[in-house]
Amino acid sequence: MQRTLSVQLSTRTDRTVRIAGWVHRRRLLKSVAFLVVRDATGLAQVVVTDPAVRATVEALTEETVVEVTGTVTANASAPAGVELTGPVVRPLGPNAVPSPFDLFRPELTATLPTQLDHAPLALRHPRRSAALRVSAAAVAGFRATLDARGFTEIHTPKIVGSATESGANVFALDYFGRPAYLAQSPQFYKQLMVGALERVYEVGPVFRAEPHDTARHLAQYTSLDAELGFVTDHRDVMAVLRDTLAGLLGTVVDRAGPALRTLGVTVPGVPAEIPAVSFPEALGIAGAPPDEPDLAPAHERALGEWARREHGSEFVYVTGYPMAKRPFYTHPDPARPGYSNGFDLLFRGVELVTGGQRLHRHADYLAALAARGEPVGPYADYLAAFRHGLPPHGGFAIGLERLVARLTGASNVREVTAFPRDLHRLTP
Amino acid sequence: MQRTLSVQLSTRTDRTVRIAGWVHRRRLLKSVAFLVVRDATGLAQVVVTDPAVRATVEALTEETVVEVTGTVTANASAPAGVELTGPVVRPLGPNAVPSPFDLFRPELTATLPTQLDHAPLALRHPRRSAALRVSAAAVAGFRATLDARGFTEIHTPKIVGSATESGANVFALDYFGRPAYLAQSPQFYKQLMVGALERVYEVGPVFRAEPHDTARHLAQYTSLDAELGFVTDHRDVMAVLRDTLAGLLGTVVDRAGPALRTLGVTVPGVPAEIPAVSFPEALGIAGAPPDEPDLAPAHERALGEWARREHGSEFVYVTGYPMAKRPFYTHPDPARPGYSNGFDLLFRGVELVTGGQRLHRHADYLAALAARGEPVGPYADYLAAFRHGLPPHGGFAIGLERLVARLTGASNVREVTAFPRDLHRLTP
């Protein structure tokens, strides 16, 4: 008999079906026993009255894998309005060793470190697996939006020959006897690929040897990177990012509806035009002194509140950050060279996306490095390609775990990461 | 004026348009000059007769980024039947330094090492970029097929605490002062995630410190991994793989048509049922002695020819390899314990996919390791989860670069990889 998923049961009333899943919970009452079976789509209640079947159920432990054949019976007081009656219960493996924490309660009560130590078990909790489903839908929406706009997906090296971008926080490895490093971003590769494909994106791991033990930092995270050529300036990039976010969140709504309901999450809309303020305007709105060189977290929160109050938007762009606070490859504002054609996107008062127009002339790169007193050496391979003609271009990067944490209200990115890596954690 | 792509020109006859791209080639005849502009969608021919514009074109170098405004004019002898006349030509950056090899010829004549040394340039060649487009379409088809079958995309750690699978070919790195390794596959993680999501897939980099310098091996490649629970045996996995291949190749046809035409490639069909032979049958078909422990490349070629001749199929499954030749986590055939529920899929006589049913009981893992004289230690974290109930499951892994190379007729996987990593190559 074909397996029926728990989500399908309500359409199979009065039929005999076979379900399979994990023993989520048992309730052994005097005259009847209830077995709740969990599968990837939800929970199914099995009602046991036959003494022999009850003996089988009594011998089971939580998390044991079972299959149950029975009749789908309407019962308005059962979850989803149906339950299985007259069941035959068969274990599909040995009895499971009990979990160190209860998986059947609405919330996991174990501390986060305990959950992470036992990640393969904790991820079985409906709230933890729901966050992973939201994450998968978000990535699917990112790709679909960019596919529809002429972008091509690329895969770039994660092992690189020189430590670029932010030299300190880099993992070193032995590459056939030579020193090498884990890539901190696909930044340079995606720019070079604009020369071949014009519009590219990559979804992949990036590595940061972050010495900080915070709720926002991971040593490996998933970066959603995009880069496009033939832009006028950063505003073309912001328009694509706006559409990408709208498509991403729309796909979360379309594909991850049950997961959103499990988490009690409502997905915000993205305005047709996301409000944008210049860096000096942002300082003014946040009540910061006009000579502040960067936005502090409190300023970002104030901007988030302002955007919601004044524009009904959970999102706000800040444009034209001072060049000194942006990476050397950022294109300056031609009208105000101390300020950049770079932007941040704040989501609910926290920076979620960084992007901007990049330099595209080889001579500009050399000048930018010289102005910062940085050597050309580590960038030489990368910069060589800029002598061969690259169009004006720009792009952005979204940290997937931060996005999903912010969207689902998780206070720590580790809650929405299957097997996080950080300063202290290398397993499981 | 909005930019028009070269592929759109044939629908814009007699209109004034703006195109942009790279100087692909110039031909300076006595009375007329031709400028061929390349963009992401193809080539556009610009006809120059005005002396001032001609002077601009004469000063340009190949690969310089330009924009051209002109009138789309029908000309049956021009590529795509149209050309731009009465043009204004404007460089979008400084003159490009010429490429060390011609990009305008139908084939790149530079040696592969030279192409790879100058990858950002070589990838601009229409044949090289076409292979990347085929690759992107293949991945999109892989995901779409599995999404439609209830799989969830996951992202797993690429930095792991112990060297498992094949201990020798592993990259070691310094993880905050502790030894760590780059993951050789997501094998164990995808199995554990079956416990949370039942059906999962991952598209991501895997790392092999391959000491071999061959046309098939890379130190980093993109692995298309899938794993599914509640299978009866490996045949359920083979059925999903068959559908995945059909969907993958169908998407290549749908999305990468122009790239396939550039490469002159016809995508093979996937039979509704891929022919499958057992390992002993495979030895017989290949004319190998019945006591051979594995299939040699010549045997695989013979099987490929047999499948085409007897079944009209470019694909053939070989099932039931001897357990001694499969990883320790492979599930044996219950009826013949010396043989496995593992399979290979051969594509045109070369192994393309490996898969099978896995062990799902903790005790079976301990016994399998003991039988091979392997310590439990490196696998301890991974095996712990099997005590908590995992259903019968299995999966497969497809090497993206090998698939695309085989599909496009490339003789070396490096031809279809943007920035390959191998024993000798760490840049660009």
Short mmCIF file of N, CA, C and O in Angstrom, two decimals, chain A residues 3 20-22 39-40 63 65 96-98 121 123-124 132-133 136 143 147 152-153 156-159 171-176 178 189 193-198 210 219-220 230 255 361 381 385 387-389 391 419 421-425 427-428, chain B residues 3 20-22 39-40 63 65 96-98 120-121 123-124 132-133 136 143 147 152-153 156-159 171-176 178 189 193-198 210 219-220 230 255 381 387-389 391 419 421-425 427-428:
data_model
loop_
_atom_site.label_atom_id
_atom_site.label_comp_id
_atom_site.label_asym_id
_atom_site.label_seq_id
_atom_site.Cartn_x
_atom_site.Cartn_y
_atom_site.Cartn_z
N ARG A 3 2.27 4.89 0.79
CA ARG A 3 2.27 5.64 2.03
C ARG A 3 1.39 6.90 1.86
O ARG A 3 1.42 7.56 0.82
N ALA A 20 3.54 6.58 7.91
CA ALA A 20 4.84 6.23 8.50
C ALA A 20 5.47 7.50 9.05
O ALA A 20 5.24 8.60 8.52
N GLY A 21 6.24 7.36 10.10
CA GLY A 21 6.90 8.53 10.69
C GLY A 21 7.51 8.17 12.03
O GLY A 21 7.85 7.00 12.27
N TRP A 22 7.64 9.18 12.85
CA TRP A 22 8.30 9.01 14.15
C TRP A 22 7.24 9.03 15.26
O TRP A 22 6.25 9.77 15.15
N ASP A 39 5.32 13.09 10.73
CA ASP A 39 6.08 12.95 9.49
C ASP A 39 6.45 14.34 8.99
O ASP A 39 6.23 15.33 9.69
N ALA A 40 7.01 14.41 7.81
CA ALA A 40 7.51 15.70 7.32
C ALA A 40 6.41 16.73 7.13
O ALA A 40 6.67 17.93 7.08
N GLU A 63 10.36 8.85 19.24
CA GLU A 63 11.32 8.97 18.12
C GLU A 63 11.58 7.66 17.39
O GLU A 63 12.30 7.64 16.39
N VAL A 65 10.89 4.94 14.71
CA VAL A 65 10.25 5.04 13.40
C VAL A 65 9.24 3.90 13.26
O VAL A 65 9.58 2.75 13.50
N ALA A 96 14.02 3.71 19.59
CA ALA A 96 14.93 4.85 19.65
C ALA A 96 15.36 5.11 21.09
O ALA A 96 14.58 4.94 22.03
N VAL A 97 16.63 5.55 21.24
CA VAL A 97 17.08 6.05 22.54
C VAL A 97 16.36 7.38 22.76
O VAL A 97 16.32 8.22 21.86
N PRO A 98 15.78 7.59 23.96
CA PRO A 98 14.99 8.83 24.16
C PRO A 98 15.85 10.08 23.96
O PRO A 98 17.04 10.09 24.25
N LEU A 121 18.65 15.91 16.46
CA LEU A 121 17.38 15.71 17.16
C LEU A 121 16.58 17.01 17.24
O LEU A 121 15.38 17.02 16.96
N LEU A 123 16.50 19.53 15.39
CA LEU A 123 15.94 19.96 14.10
C LEU A 123 14.66 19.20 13.74
O LEU A 123 13.96 19.58 12.81
N ARG A 124 14.37 18.13 14.50
CA ARG A 124 13.11 17.43 14.26
C ARG A 124 11.92 18.19 14.86
O ARG A 124 10.78 17.89 14.51
N LEU A 132 13.91 25.98 8.74
CA LEU A 132 14.70 25.50 7.59
C LEU A 132 13.87 25.53 6.30
O LEU A 132 14.40 25.77 5.21
N ARG A 133 12.58 25.29 6.44
CA ARG A 133 11.72 25.35 5.25
C ARG A 133 11.56 26.79 4.76
O ARG A 133 11.51 27.06 3.55
N ALA A 136 14.72 27.55 2.89
CA ALA A 136 14.76 26.96 1.54
C ALA A 136 13.86 27.73 0.58
O ALA A 136 14.24 27.98 -0.58
N ARG A 143 16.50 32.96 -6.27
CA ARG A 143 16.92 32.46 -7.58
C ARG A 143 15.88 32.74 -8.66
O ARG A 143 16.21 33.16 -9.77
N ASP A 147 16.60 34.68 -11.98
CA ASP A 147 16.50 33.93 -13.25
C ASP A 147 15.61 34.67 -14.23
O ASP A 147 15.92 34.76 -15.43
N THR A 152 22.52 34.59 -14.43
CA THR A 152 22.98 33.20 -14.54
C THR A 152 23.64 32.80 -13.23
O THR A 152 24.44 33.56 -12.68
N GLU A 153 23.30 31.62 -12.76
CA GLU A 153 23.90 31.13 -11.51
C GLU A 153 25.34 30.68 -11.76
O GLU A 153 25.64 30.02 -12.75
N THR A 156 31.76 29.59 -7.62
CA THR A 156 33.13 30.12 -7.63
C THR A 156 33.98 29.45 -6.55
O THR A 156 33.45 28.77 -5.66
N PRO A 157 35.29 29.64 -6.63
CA PRO A 157 36.18 28.92 -5.70
C PRO A 157 36.00 29.36 -4.25
O PRO A 157 35.88 30.55 -3.97
N LYS A 158 35.99 28.38 -3.38
CA LYS A 158 35.97 28.68 -1.94
C LYS A 158 37.37 28.61 -1.35
O LYS A 158 37.57 29.00 -0.20
N ILE A 159 38.31 28.11 -2.13
CA ILE A 159 39.72 28.10 -1.72
C ILE A 159 40.44 29.12 -2.60
O ILE A 159 40.38 29.02 -3.83
N PHE A 171 40.32 32.03 7.38
CA PHE A 171 40.81 30.70 7.74
C PHE A 171 41.92 30.30 6.77
O PHE A 171 41.73 30.38 5.55
N ALA A 172 43.04 29.87 7.32
CA ALA A 172 44.17 29.44 6.50
C ALA A 172 44.15 27.92 6.39
O ALA A 172 43.76 27.23 7.33
N LEU A 173 44.55 27.41 5.23
CA LEU A 173 44.64 25.96 5.08
C LEU A 173 45.86 25.58 4.26
O LEU A 173 46.48 26.43 3.62
N ASP A 174 46.17 24.31 4.33
CA ASP A 174 47.31 23.77 3.60
C ASP A 174 46.80 23.22 2.27
O ASP A 174 46.05 22.24 2.25
N TYR A 175 47.21 23.87 1.17
CA TYR A 175 46.73 23.47 -0.16
C TYR A 175 47.86 22.78 -0.90
O TYR A 175 48.69 23.43 -1.53
N PHE A 176 47.94 21.48 -0.80
CA PHE A 176 49.02 20.72 -1.44
C PHE A 176 50.38 21.32 -1.09
O PHE A 176 51.24 21.51 -1.97
N ARG A 178 50.98 24.37 -0.12
CA ARG A 178 51.03 25.82 -0.26
C ARG A 178 50.02 26.47 0.68
O ARG A 178 48.96 25.89 0.95
N TYR A 189 35.06 37.31 -7.67
CA TYR A 189 34.68 36.40 -8.76
C TYR A 189 33.39 36.84 -9.43
O TYR A 189 33.25 36.76 -10.64
N MET A 193 32.89 37.78 -13.36
CA MET A 193 31.93 37.06 -14.19
C MET A 193 30.96 38.01 -14.91
O MET A 193 30.31 37.60 -15.87
N VAL A 194 30.84 39.24 -14.42
CA VAL A 194 30.07 40.23 -15.17
C VAL A 194 30.67 40.39 -16.58
O VAL A 194 29.95 40.62 -17.55
N GLY A 195 31.96 40.21 -16.68
CA GLY A 195 32.63 40.29 -17.99
C GLY A 195 32.21 39.19 -18.94
O GLY A 195 32.28 39.36 -20.16
N ALA A 196 31.77 38.07 -18.40
CA ALA A 196 31.39 36.94 -19.26
C ALA A 196 29.89 36.78 -19.41
O ALA A 196 29.41 36.39 -20.46
N LEU A 197 29.13 37.07 -18.35
CA LEU A 197 27.70 36.75 -18.35
C LEU A 197 26.82 37.95 -18.03
O LEU A 197 25.59 37.84 -18.04
N GLU A 198 27.42 39.10 -17.74
CA GLU A 198 26.72 40.36 -17.46
C GLU A 198 25.97 40.38 -16.14
O GLU A 198 26.08 41.33 -15.38
N GLU A 210 35.52 34.71 12.54
CA GLU A 210 35.04 35.76 13.44
C GLU A 210 35.45 35.46 14.87
O GLU A 210 35.05 34.46 15.44
N ALA A 219 30.82 31.39 11.67
CA ALA A 219 32.08 31.19 10.95
C ALA A 219 31.84 30.72 9.52
O ALA A 219 32.70 30.88 8.65
N GLN A 220 30.69 30.12 9.28
CA GLN A 220 30.24 29.79 7.92
C GLN A 220 28.80 30.22 7.79
O GLN A 220 27.98 29.88 8.65
N PHE A 230 26.47 46.99 -16.71
CA PHE A 230 25.77 48.01 -17.50
C PHE A 230 24.74 48.75 -16.65
O PHE A 230 23.61 48.97 -17.09
N ARG A 255 5.38 29.10 -0.80
CA ARG A 255 5.89 27.74 -0.63
C ARG A 255 5.96 27.28 0.83
O ARG A 255 6.00 26.08 1.08
N ARG A 361 37.23 50.56 -13.53
CA ARG A 361 38.45 50.86 -14.29
C ARG A 361 39.67 50.43 -13.49
O ARG A 361 39.78 50.70 -12.29
N ASP A 381 45.80 39.26 -9.11
CA ASP A 381 45.13 38.36 -10.05
C ASP A 381 43.75 38.89 -10.41
O ASP A 381 43.30 38.78 -11.55
N ALA A 385 42.11 41.45 -14.53
CA ALA A 385 40.99 41.34 -15.46
C ALA A 385 40.35 42.69 -15.76
O ALA A 385 39.71 42.85 -16.81
N ARG A 387 41.76 45.29 -16.61
CA ARG A 387 42.43 45.95 -17.73
C ARG A 387 41.79 45.55 -19.06
O ARG A 387 42.06 46.16 -20.09
N HIS A 388 40.96 44.50 -19.02
CA HIS A 388 40.43 43.96 -20.28
C HIS A 388 38.97 44.36 -20.52
O HIS A 388 38.28 43.69 -21.28
N GLY A 389 38.53 45.42 -19.86
CA GLY A 389 37.20 45.92 -20.20
C GLY A 389 36.09 45.34 -19.36
O GLY A 389 35.58 44.26 -19.66
N PRO A 391 32.28 46.61 -17.72
CA PRO A 391 31.32 47.72 -17.77
C PRO A 391 31.05 48.25 -16.36
O PRO A 391 31.36 47.57 -15.37
N PHE A 419 23.46 23.32 11.20
CA PHE A 419 24.63 22.89 11.98
C PHE A 419 25.60 24.06 12.04
O PHE A 419 26.56 24.11 11.27
N ARG A 421 28.47 26.85 12.76
CA ARG A 421 29.90 26.86 13.04
C ARG A 421 30.25 28.21 13.65
O ARG A 421 29.90 29.25 13.08
N ASP A 422 30.92 28.19 14.80
CA ASP A 422 31.34 29.45 15.40
C ASP A 422 32.63 29.23 16.19
O ASP A 422 33.21 28.13 16.15
N LEU A 423 33.05 30.27 16.88
CA LEU A 423 34.29 30.25 17.65
C LEU A 423 34.44 28.99 18.48
O LEU A 423 35.53 28.45 18.64
N HIS A 424 33.35 28.50 19.03
CA HIS A 424 33.42 27.38 19.97
C HIS A 424 32.88 26.08 19.39
O HIS A 424 33.04 25.03 20.00
N ARG A 425 32.22 26.16 18.24
CA ARG A 425 31.46 25.00 17.79
C ARG A 425 31.93 24.50 16.42
O ARG A 425 31.86 25.21 15.43
N THR A 427 31.25 20.92 15.87
CA THR A 427 30.45 19.70 15.74
C THR A 427 29.06 19.96 16.30
O THR A 427 28.90 20.89 17.09
N PRO A 428 28.04 19.16 16.06
CA PRO A 428 28.09 18.06 15.09
C PRO A 428 28.13 18.63 13.67
O PRO A 428 27.96 19.81 13.49
N ARG B 3 18.42 50.15 -22.94
CA ARG B 3 19.33 49.31 -23.68
C ARG B 3 18.56 48.18 -24.38
O ARG B 3 17.64 47.59 -23.82
N ALA B 20 24.78 47.87 -25.98
CA ALA B 20 26.02 48.00 -25.22
C ALA B 20 26.66 46.64 -25.08
O ALA B 20 25.96 45.62 -25.08
N GLY B 21 27.98 46.62 -25.02
CA GLY B 21 28.69 45.35 -24.90
C GLY B 21 30.17 45.54 -25.11
O GLY B 21 30.71 46.64 -24.92
N TRP B 22 30.80 44.45 -25.53
CA TRP B 22 32.24 44.46 -25.72
C TRP B 22 32.58 44.50 -27.22
O TRP B 22 31.86 43.91 -28.03
N ASP B 39 27.30 41.01 -26.53
CA ASP B 39 26.71 41.14 -25.19
C ASP B 39 26.34 39.75 -24.70
O ASP B 39 26.68 38.75 -25.33
N ALA B 40 25.65 39.70 -23.56
CA ALA B 40 25.37 38.39 -22.96
C ALA B 40 24.49 37.52 -23.82
O ALA B 40 24.45 36.30 -23.64
N GLU B 63 37.63 44.05 -26.86
CA GLU B 63 37.21 43.89 -25.46
C GLU B 63 36.91 45.20 -24.74
O GLU B 63 36.49 45.19 -23.58
N VAL B 65 34.65 48.16 -23.63
CA VAL B 65 33.20 48.22 -23.43
C VAL B 65 32.67 49.47 -24.12
O VAL B 65 33.19 50.57 -23.92
N ALA B 96 40.55 48.66 -23.71
CA ALA B 96 40.97 47.42 -23.07
C ALA B 96 42.36 47.02 -23.54
O ALA B 96 42.72 47.23 -24.70
N VAL B 97 43.13 46.42 -22.62
CA VAL B 97 44.38 45.78 -23.01
C VAL B 97 44.00 44.53 -23.80
O VAL B 97 43.13 43.77 -23.38
N PRO B 98 44.62 44.32 -24.98
CA PRO B 98 44.19 43.18 -25.81
C PRO B 98 44.36 41.84 -25.09
O PRO B 98 45.26 41.67 -24.29
N PRO B 120 39.15 34.88 -16.52
CA PRO B 120 38.12 35.92 -16.69
C PRO B 120 37.96 36.35 -18.15
O PRO B 120 36.88 36.78 -18.55
N LEU B 121 39.03 36.23 -18.94
CA LEU B 121 38.93 36.54 -20.37
C LEU B 121 38.39 35.35 -21.16
O LEU B 121 37.49 35.50 -22.00
N LEU B 123 36.52 32.99 -20.34
CA LEU B 123 35.10 32.71 -20.10
C LEU B 123 34.19 33.63 -20.91
O LEU B 123 32.99 33.41 -20.99
N ARG B 124 34.77 34.69 -21.50
CA ARG B 124 33.97 35.55 -22.37
C ARG B 124 33.71 34.90 -23.73
O ARG B 124 32.85 35.36 -24.48
N LEU B 132 28.81 27.35 -19.15
CA LEU B 132 28.37 27.79 -17.83
C LEU B 132 26.84 27.95 -17.79
O LEU B 132 26.21 27.72 -16.75
N ARG B 133 26.28 28.36 -18.91
CA ARG B 133 24.81 28.48 -18.95
C ARG B 133 24.15 27.10 -18.91
O ARG B 133 23.10 26.93 -18.28
N ALA B 136 24.25 26.08 -15.29
CA ALA B 136 23.23 26.75 -14.47
C ALA B 136 21.85 26.15 -14.72
O ALA B 136 21.07 25.93 -13.78
N ARG B 143 17.01 21.10 -9.04
CA ARG B 143 16.24 21.63 -7.91
C ARG B 143 14.73 21.56 -8.18
O ARG B 143 13.96 21.17 -7.31
N ASP B 147 12.16 19.77 -5.83
CA ASP B 147 11.15 20.61 -5.16
C ASP B 147 9.75 20.04 -5.39
O ASP B 147 8.93 19.99 -4.47
N THR B 152 13.42 19.29 0.42
CA THR B 152 13.75 20.61 0.96
C THR B 152 15.26 20.84 0.78
O THR B 152 16.06 19.95 1.07
N GLU B 153 15.61 22.02 0.32
CA GLU B 153 17.03 22.34 0.14
C GLU B 153 17.68 22.62 1.49
O GLU B 153 17.10 23.32 2.33
N THR B 156 24.78 22.65 4.52
CA THR B 156 25.46 21.96 5.62
C THR B 156 26.90 22.45 5.75
O THR B 156 27.42 23.12 4.85
N PRO B 157 27.54 22.13 6.87
CA PRO B 157 28.88 22.67 7.13
C PRO B 157 29.92 22.15 6.13
O PRO B 157 29.93 20.97 5.78
N LYS B 158 30.76 23.07 5.71
CA LYS B 158 31.89 22.68 4.86
C LYS B 158 33.16 22.54 5.68
O LYS B 158 34.18 22.06 5.17
N ILE B 159 33.11 22.97 6.94
CA ILE B 159 34.23 22.78 7.86
C ILE B 159 33.76 21.74 8.88
O ILE B 159 32.74 21.93 9.53
N PHE B 171 41.57 18.22 2.96
CA PHE B 171 42.30 19.45 3.25
C PHE B 171 42.16 19.78 4.74
O PHE B 171 41.05 19.81 5.27
N ALA B 172 43.28 20.03 5.39
CA ALA B 172 43.29 20.38 6.81
C ALA B 172 43.37 21.89 6.95
O ALA B 172 44.01 22.57 6.15
N LEU B 173 42.71 22.43 7.98
CA LEU B 173 42.82 23.86 8.23
C LEU B 173 42.86 24.13 9.72
O LEU B 173 42.56 23.25 10.55
N ASP B 174 43.25 25.34 10.04
CA ASP B 174 43.35 25.79 11.42
C ASP B 174 42.04 26.48 11.78
O ASP B 174 41.72 27.54 11.24
N TYR B 175 41.26 25.87 12.69
CA TYR B 175 39.95 26.42 13.06
C TYR B 175 40.06 27.00 14.47
O TYR B 175 39.92 26.28 15.45
N PHE B 176 40.33 28.26 14.56
CA PHE B 176 40.49 28.93 15.86
C PHE B 176 41.46 28.14 16.76
O PHE B 176 41.18 27.91 17.94
N ARG B 178 42.22 24.99 16.49
CA ARG B 178 41.97 23.55 16.51
C ARG B 178 42.09 22.97 15.11
O ARG B 178 41.81 23.66 14.14
N TYR B 189 25.60 14.60 6.78
CA TYR B 189 24.62 15.62 7.13
C TYR B 189 23.29 15.39 6.41
O TYR B 189 22.22 15.57 6.97
N MET B 193 19.65 14.77 8.16
CA MET B 193 18.52 15.66 7.88
C MET B 193 17.28 14.90 7.41
O MET B 193 16.17 15.43 7.44
N VAL B 194 17.46 13.65 6.96
CA VAL B 194 16.29 12.82 6.68
C VAL B 194 15.45 12.67 7.95
O VAL B 194 14.22 12.60 7.89
N GLY B 195 16.11 12.70 9.11
CA GLY B 195 15.39 12.61 10.38
C GLY B 195 14.50 13.81 10.65
O GLY B 195 13.52 13.71 11.38
N ALA B 196 14.84 14.95 10.05
CA ALA B 196 14.07 16.18 10.30
C ALA B 196 13.13 16.52 9.15
O ALA B 196 12.05 17.06 9.37
N LEU B 197 13.55 16.27 7.91
CA LEU B 197 12.80 16.76 6.76
C LEU B 197 12.42 15.65 5.77
O LEU B 197 11.76 15.92 4.76
N GLU B 198 12.86 14.43 6.02
CA GLU B 198 12.55 13.24 5.21
C GLU B 198 13.21 13.23 3.84
O GLU B 198 13.79 12.23 3.44
N GLU B 210 42.82 15.83 -4.07
CA GLU B 210 43.15 14.79 -5.04
C GLU B 210 44.61 14.94 -5.49
O GLU B 210 44.96 15.94 -6.10
N ALA B 219 39.92 19.75 -7.22
CA ALA B 219 40.06 19.83 -5.76
C ALA B 219 38.79 20.41 -5.13
O ALA B 219 38.54 20.21 -3.95
N GLN B 220 38.05 21.18 -5.91
CA GLN B 220 36.71 21.64 -5.49
C GLN B 220 35.77 21.41 -6.64
O GLN B 220 36.05 21.81 -7.77
N PHE B 230 12.22 6.66 4.15
CA PHE B 230 11.06 5.78 3.95
C PHE B 230 11.09 5.11 2.57
O PHE B 230 10.09 5.06 1.87
N ARG B 255 15.86 25.94 -21.03
CA ARG B 255 16.46 27.21 -20.62
C ARG B 255 17.74 27.56 -21.35
O ARG B 255 18.12 28.73 -21.36
N ASP B 381 30.11 11.44 16.35
CA ASP B 381 29.07 12.47 16.36
C ASP B 381 27.94 12.14 15.39
O ASP B 381 26.76 12.37 15.67
N ARG B 387 20.95 6.44 16.80
CA ARG B 387 20.31 5.76 17.93
C ARG B 387 18.91 6.32 18.18
O ARG B 387 18.15 5.75 18.93
N HIS B 388 18.62 7.47 17.55
CA HIS B 388 17.36 8.16 17.86
C HIS B 388 16.30 7.96 16.77
O HIS B 388 15.38 8.75 16.66
N GLY B 389 16.46 6.93 15.96
CA GLY B 389 15.40 6.61 15.01
C GLY B 389 15.55 7.28 13.66
O GLY B 389 15.16 8.42 13.47
N PRO B 391 14.63 6.39 9.52
CA PRO B 391 13.93 5.41 8.69
C PRO B 391 14.89 4.83 7.62
O PRO B 391 15.96 5.40 7.37
N PHE B 419 36.46 28.67 -12.51
CA PHE B 419 37.80 28.90 -11.95
C PHE B 419 38.24 27.61 -11.25
O PHE B 419 38.13 27.50 -10.03
N ARG B 421 40.08 24.46 -9.46
CA ARG B 421 41.09 24.25 -8.44
C ARG B 421 41.62 22.83 -8.60
O ARG B 421 40.83 21.89 -8.64
N ASP B 422 42.95 22.69 -8.70
CA ASP B 422 43.53 21.36 -8.75
C ASP B 422 44.91 21.38 -8.13
O ASP B 422 45.33 22.38 -7.56
N LEU B 423 45.58 20.24 -8.25
CA LEU B 423 46.90 20.05 -7.65
C LEU B 423 47.83 21.22 -7.92
O LEU B 423 48.63 21.62 -7.07
N HIS B 424 47.73 21.80 -9.11
CA HIS B 424 48.67 22.85 -9.50
C HIS B 424 48.05 24.23 -9.54
O HIS B 424 48.77 25.21 -9.69
N ARG B 425 46.74 24.33 -9.42
CA ARG B 425 46.09 25.60 -9.73
C ARG B 425 45.30 26.13 -8.53
O ARG B 425 44.35 25.51 -8.07
N THR B 427 44.90 29.78 -8.54
CA THR B 427 44.50 31.09 -9.05
C THR B 427 44.14 30.96 -10.52
O THR B 427 44.57 30.00 -11.15
N PRO B 428 43.48 31.88 -11.17
CA PRO B 428 42.90 33.07 -10.54
C PRO B 428 41.67 32.64 -9.71
O PRO B 428 41.24 31.50 -9.79
#
